[in-house]
Amino acid sequence: MPRPNKPKRVKRKPVCESFFPKGKAEQCHEIEMSVEEYETLRLLDYEGMTQAECAKEMGIARATVQSLYTEARKKTARFLVEAAGLRIRGGNFVIEEEMEGKGRGKKGVYTMKIAVTYENGEVFQHFGHTEQFKIYHVEDGKIVSSEVVNTNGSGHGALAGFLKELGAEVLICGGIGGGARNALAEAGIRLFPGACGNADIQVEAYLGGTLNYNPDTMCNHHHHEGECGEHKGEDHHCGGHCGK
C-alpha cells in the first residue's frame, strides 16, 4: 500500500476562521484557504521567517513552502479586491501541540512523492495521454529512489485518482486540460504544468525552488481528435514551448 501524503506541521489553528464584508455575508462569494496555506502567511509575513526557516518549522520542502505561500497570497489578494468572503479550513496538516502531546515531538524525516509524466527520460507533454509516470521518493528535500509506473490505460481525469493511490503529492507535467486540473485539485495534488526536458533534472529543480514551469499552460486537443498524444514525440498543442 502506498504511503499517504505527509501532513504539514501547523503551530495552531487560526484565531478566526472566517471573514466577510460587513453586512454582505449572504451576498458575497467565498474563497477557501487551507490551514497550511494560512500557516505560511503567518510564519513568513507575520513572524518574519525566511522560507528555509518556515520549511523547517512545518516539516516540508522549501519548494512546497513557496507553492503554498504563492497560493495564500493570491487568495488574500482576491479576498480584498473582490470583497469576497474568506474561510480558512481543510488541508493536510497536523497541529503541533497535538503531535507533542502524543510524544512525537517536532523532529522527524519529511517524506513526499513527486510524479512526472514520463517518456524516454523526458517530461511527456500531454498529461491525459501519458502511458507512464516516474515517481520520485523524497526525504528531507533529496531524492532517495525512483520508479517508473505504467498507467495501464488510465487517462485524463482518472489519472488523478491513480496518482492519489500512489501517494503522489506533487505532479510535474507539460500540457494539461481543465478537467484534469480540477480532478488533481480535488485529489489534493499540487500541479506544476508547462515543464519540459529531462525528468530527473526537473525534479531536482523543483526541490531547489528553481523549476521553470508555467501555471497557465493548457492542452486543448478538441479541435482535431487525438491531436495531443497520438503522435508521440510531436508537441502539437501540448506544451510546445519546449523548443523541440
Short mmCIF file of C-alpha atoms in Angstrom, two decimals:
data_model
loop_
_atom_site.label_atom_id
_atom_site.label_comp_id
_atom_site.label_asym_id
_atom_site.label_seq_id
_atom_site.Cartn_x
_atom_site.Cartn_y
_atom_site.Cartn_z
CA MET A 1 0.00 0.00 0.00
CA PRO A 2 1.35 3.49 -0.86
CA ARG A 3 2.09 5.83 2.00
CA PRO A 4 -0.35 8.75 2.35
CA ASN A 5 0.82 12.32 1.82
CA LYS A 6 2.67 13.52 4.91
CA PRO A 7 0.71 16.19 6.84
CA LYS A 8 2.27 19.63 7.24
CA ARG A 9 3.03 20.79 10.78
CA VAL A 10 0.95 23.76 11.94
CA LYS A 11 1.53 25.54 15.27
CA ARG A 12 -2.15 26.21 15.92
CA LYS A 13 -5.40 26.83 14.09
CA PRO A 14 -6.31 30.42 13.14
CA VAL A 15 -7.92 32.51 15.89
CA CYS A 16 -10.65 33.44 13.41
CA GLU A 17 -11.51 31.06 10.58
CA SER A 18 -13.92 33.18 8.52
CA PHE A 19 -14.00 36.78 7.29
CA PHE A 20 -16.83 38.53 5.43
CA PRO A 21 -17.53 42.12 4.30
CA LYS A 22 -19.75 43.89 6.83
CA GLY A 23 -23.41 43.43 6.01
CA LYS A 24 -22.74 41.32 2.91
CA ALA A 25 -22.11 37.85 4.29
CA GLU A 26 -25.14 36.42 2.47
CA GLN A 27 -24.33 38.08 -0.85
CA CYS A 28 -20.60 37.63 -1.50
CA HIS A 29 -18.84 34.59 -2.89
CA GLU A 30 -16.41 32.65 -0.74
CA ILE A 31 -12.70 31.95 -1.16
CA GLU A 32 -11.31 28.97 0.73
CA MET A 33 -7.76 28.92 2.06
CA SER A 34 -6.25 25.74 3.51
CA VAL A 35 -4.83 25.81 7.04
CA GLU A 36 -1.30 25.09 5.80
CA GLU A 37 -1.55 27.96 3.28
CA TYR A 38 -2.54 30.24 6.16
CA GLU A 39 0.39 28.93 8.21
CA THR A 40 2.91 30.03 5.56
CA LEU A 41 1.45 33.55 5.67
CA ARG A 42 1.69 33.57 9.46
CA LEU A 43 5.28 32.36 9.54
CA LEU A 44 6.66 34.35 6.60
CA ASP A 45 4.72 37.63 6.77
CA TYR A 46 3.74 37.82 10.44
CA GLU A 47 6.64 36.06 12.16
CA GLY A 48 9.18 37.27 9.59
CA MET A 49 10.77 33.87 8.96
CA THR A 50 12.74 33.00 5.84
CA GLN A 51 11.41 30.30 3.54
CA ALA A 52 14.09 27.92 4.83
CA GLU A 53 13.02 28.57 8.44
CA CYS A 54 9.37 28.16 7.51
CA ALA A 55 10.11 24.85 5.76
CA LYS A 56 11.89 23.55 8.86
CA GLU A 57 9.09 24.70 11.15
CA MET A 58 6.40 22.98 9.05
CA GLY A 59 8.48 19.91 8.22
CA ILE A 60 8.23 20.37 4.46
CA ALA A 61 10.44 21.22 1.49
CA ARG A 62 11.20 24.84 0.56
CA ALA A 63 9.54 24.33 -2.82
CA THR A 64 6.32 23.30 -1.05
CA VAL A 65 6.51 26.40 1.15
CA GLN A 66 6.90 28.57 -1.96
CA SER A 67 3.89 26.94 -3.62
CA LEU A 68 1.65 27.20 -0.54
CA TYR A 69 2.72 30.81 0.09
CA THR A 70 2.03 31.85 -3.50
CA GLU A 71 -1.48 30.38 -3.34
CA ALA A 72 -2.15 32.01 0.05
CA ARG A 73 -1.13 35.46 -1.20
CA LYS A 74 -3.24 35.12 -4.36
CA LYS A 75 -6.27 34.19 -2.27
CA THR A 76 -5.67 37.05 0.15
CA ALA A 77 -5.46 39.49 -2.77
CA ARG A 78 -8.69 38.13 -4.26
CA PHE A 79 -10.41 38.39 -0.88
CA LEU A 80 -9.52 42.08 -0.64
CA VAL A 81 -10.03 43.13 -4.27
CA GLU A 82 -13.23 41.17 -4.88
CA ALA A 83 -14.75 41.97 -1.46
CA ALA A 84 -15.31 38.24 -1.07
CA GLY A 85 -15.69 36.04 1.97
CA LEU A 86 -12.66 34.10 3.21
CA ARG A 87 -12.76 30.79 5.06
CA ILE A 88 -9.65 29.10 6.43
CA ARG A 89 -10.24 25.38 6.70
CA GLY A 90 -9.27 21.98 5.36
CA GLY A 91 -5.98 20.76 4.02
CA ASN A 92 -3.49 18.10 5.04
CA PHE A 93 -1.97 19.16 8.35
CA VAL A 94 -1.40 18.22 11.97
CA ILE A 95 -1.44 20.60 14.93
CA GLU A 96 1.99 20.76 16.57
CA GLU A 97 0.67 20.72 20.13
CA GLU A 98 -1.21 17.51 19.33
CA MET A 99 1.97 15.94 18.00
CA GLU A 100 3.91 16.89 21.10
CA GLY A 101 1.06 15.67 23.31
CA LYS A 102 1.43 12.25 21.76
CA GLY A 103 5.13 12.25 22.49
CA ARG A 104 6.26 12.52 18.87
CA GLY A 105 7.92 15.90 19.22
CA LYS A 106 8.91 18.17 16.33
CA LYS A 107 11.76 16.23 14.85
CA GLY A 108 11.42 13.68 12.09
CA VAL A 109 12.12 12.90 8.45
CA TYR A 110 9.94 14.71 5.94
CA THR A 111 8.96 12.42 3.06
CA MET A 112 6.98 13.05 -0.11
CA LYS A 113 6.35 11.61 -3.56
CA ILE A 114 6.68 13.60 -6.78
CA ALA A 115 5.12 12.31 -10.01
CA VAL A 116 6.27 13.32 -13.51
CA THR A 117 4.58 12.48 -16.82
CA TYR A 118 7.29 10.37 -18.39
CA GLU A 119 8.59 9.11 -21.73
CA ASN A 120 12.17 8.14 -22.62
CA GLY A 121 13.68 10.14 -19.78
CA GLU A 122 11.75 13.33 -20.64
CA VAL A 123 8.69 15.12 -19.27
CA PHE A 124 5.88 13.87 -21.53
CA GLN A 125 3.93 16.82 -22.90
CA HIS A 126 0.30 15.69 -22.60
CA PHE A 127 -0.94 14.62 -19.18
CA GLY A 128 -4.09 12.89 -20.43
CA HIS A 129 -2.22 10.57 -22.81
CA THR A 130 0.81 9.72 -20.71
CA GLU A 131 1.44 5.97 -20.50
CA GLN A 132 3.95 6.25 -17.66
CA PHE A 133 4.73 8.31 -14.60
CA LYS A 134 8.09 8.44 -12.93
CA ILE A 135 7.58 8.52 -9.18
CA TYR A 136 10.32 10.06 -7.05
CA HIS A 137 10.59 9.26 -3.33
CA VAL A 138 11.98 12.27 -1.47
CA GLU A 139 13.28 12.52 2.07
CA ASP A 140 14.25 15.86 3.60
CA GLY A 141 14.44 17.52 0.19
CA LYS A 142 16.56 14.83 -1.50
CA ILE A 143 15.65 12.08 -3.96
CA VAL A 144 16.30 8.71 -2.35
CA SER A 145 14.73 6.45 -5.00
CA SER A 146 12.52 6.48 -8.09
CA GLU A 147 10.43 4.11 -10.16
CA VAL A 148 8.58 4.17 -13.48
CA VAL A 149 4.91 3.18 -13.20
CA ASN A 150 2.61 2.30 -16.11
CA THR A 151 -0.83 3.94 -16.15
CA ASN A 152 -2.47 0.76 -17.51
CA GLY A 153 -4.75 2.62 -19.88
CA SER A 154 -5.99 5.27 -17.43
CA GLY A 155 -6.40 8.71 -18.97
CA HIS A 156 -7.33 12.32 -18.24
CA GLY A 157 -9.36 12.73 -15.01
CA ALA A 158 -8.90 9.09 -13.99
CA LEU A 159 -5.16 9.68 -13.70
CA ALA A 160 -5.73 11.95 -10.69
CA GLY A 161 -7.15 9.02 -8.73
CA PHE A 162 -4.32 6.83 -10.00
CA LEU A 163 -1.74 9.29 -8.65
CA LYS A 164 -3.58 9.68 -5.35
CA GLU A 165 -3.47 5.92 -4.87
CA LEU A 166 0.28 6.05 -5.44
CA GLY A 167 0.58 8.69 -2.71
CA ALA A 168 1.81 11.47 -5.02
CA GLU A 169 1.72 14.95 -3.52
CA VAL A 170 3.15 16.88 -6.48
CA LEU A 171 2.77 16.48 -10.26
CA ILE A 172 5.17 17.95 -12.82
CA CYS A 173 3.93 17.77 -16.41
CA GLY A 174 3.68 19.53 -19.77
CA GLY A 175 0.25 20.39 -21.17
CA ILE A 176 -2.90 19.57 -19.20
CA GLY A 177 -6.61 20.26 -19.67
CA GLY A 178 -9.07 21.96 -17.35
CA GLY A 179 -10.92 18.80 -16.30
CA ALA A 180 -7.71 17.08 -15.25
CA ARG A 181 -6.67 20.20 -13.32
CA ASN A 182 -9.90 20.08 -11.34
CA ALA A 183 -9.53 16.36 -10.65
CA LEU A 184 -5.98 16.87 -9.36
CA ALA A 185 -7.10 19.73 -7.13
CA GLU A 186 -9.84 17.54 -5.64
CA ALA A 187 -7.26 14.82 -5.03
CA GLY A 188 -5.04 17.30 -3.16
CA ILE A 189 -2.17 17.02 -5.66
CA ARG A 190 -0.20 20.21 -6.33
CA LEU A 191 0.28 20.87 -10.05
CA PHE A 192 3.31 22.29 -11.85
CA PRO A 193 2.49 22.28 -15.60
CA GLY A 194 4.46 23.67 -18.54
CA ALA A 195 7.69 21.89 -17.58
CA CYS A 196 9.86 20.17 -20.17
CA GLY A 197 13.19 18.44 -20.63
CA ASN A 198 14.90 15.72 -18.62
CA ALA A 199 12.56 14.46 -15.86
CA ASP A 200 15.30 13.94 -13.25
CA ILE A 201 16.61 17.46 -13.77
CA GLN A 202 13.13 18.98 -13.44
CA VAL A 203 12.55 17.25 -10.11
CA GLU A 204 15.92 18.45 -8.81
CA ALA A 205 14.96 21.96 -9.93
CA TYR A 206 11.63 21.70 -8.10
CA LEU A 207 13.35 20.61 -4.89
CA GLY A 208 15.77 23.51 -5.25
CA GLY A 209 12.97 26.02 -5.84
CA THR A 210 14.12 26.78 -9.41
CA LEU A 211 11.68 24.75 -11.55
CA ASN A 212 10.82 26.54 -14.80
CA TYR A 213 7.10 25.97 -15.29
CA ASN A 214 4.03 27.87 -16.48
CA PRO A 215 0.92 27.60 -14.26
CA ASP A 216 -1.28 28.76 -17.17
CA THR A 217 -0.16 26.02 -19.59
CA MET A 218 -3.18 24.28 -21.08
CA CYS A 219 -3.71 21.43 -23.53
CA ASN A 220 -6.55 21.93 -25.99
CA HIS A 221 -6.97 18.82 -28.09
CA HIS A 222 -10.60 19.25 -29.06
CA HIS A 223 -10.01 20.76 -32.49
CA HIS A 224 -8.70 17.56 -34.02
CA GLU A 225 -9.39 14.20 -32.45
CA GLY A 226 -6.29 12.64 -30.94
CA GLU A 227 -4.12 15.66 -31.73
CA CYS A 228 -2.45 15.60 -28.33
CA GLY A 229 -0.54 12.43 -27.76
CA GLU A 230 -1.34 10.07 -30.61
CA HIS A 231 1.81 11.10 -32.44
CA LYS A 232 4.34 10.86 -29.68
CA GLY A 233 7.42 12.96 -29.98
CA GLU A 234 5.42 15.83 -31.54
CA ASP A 235 4.22 18.67 -29.37
CA HIS A 236 1.15 19.78 -31.38
CA HIS A 237 -0.84 21.97 -28.93
CA CYS A 238 0.58 20.45 -25.74
CA GLY A 239 3.45 22.29 -24.11
CA GLY A 240 5.03 23.31 -27.42
CA HIS A 241 7.23 25.87 -25.64
CA CYS A 242 9.99 23.32 -25.16
CA GLY A 243 11.64 24.35 -28.39
CA LYS A 244 11.88 20.90 -29.92
#
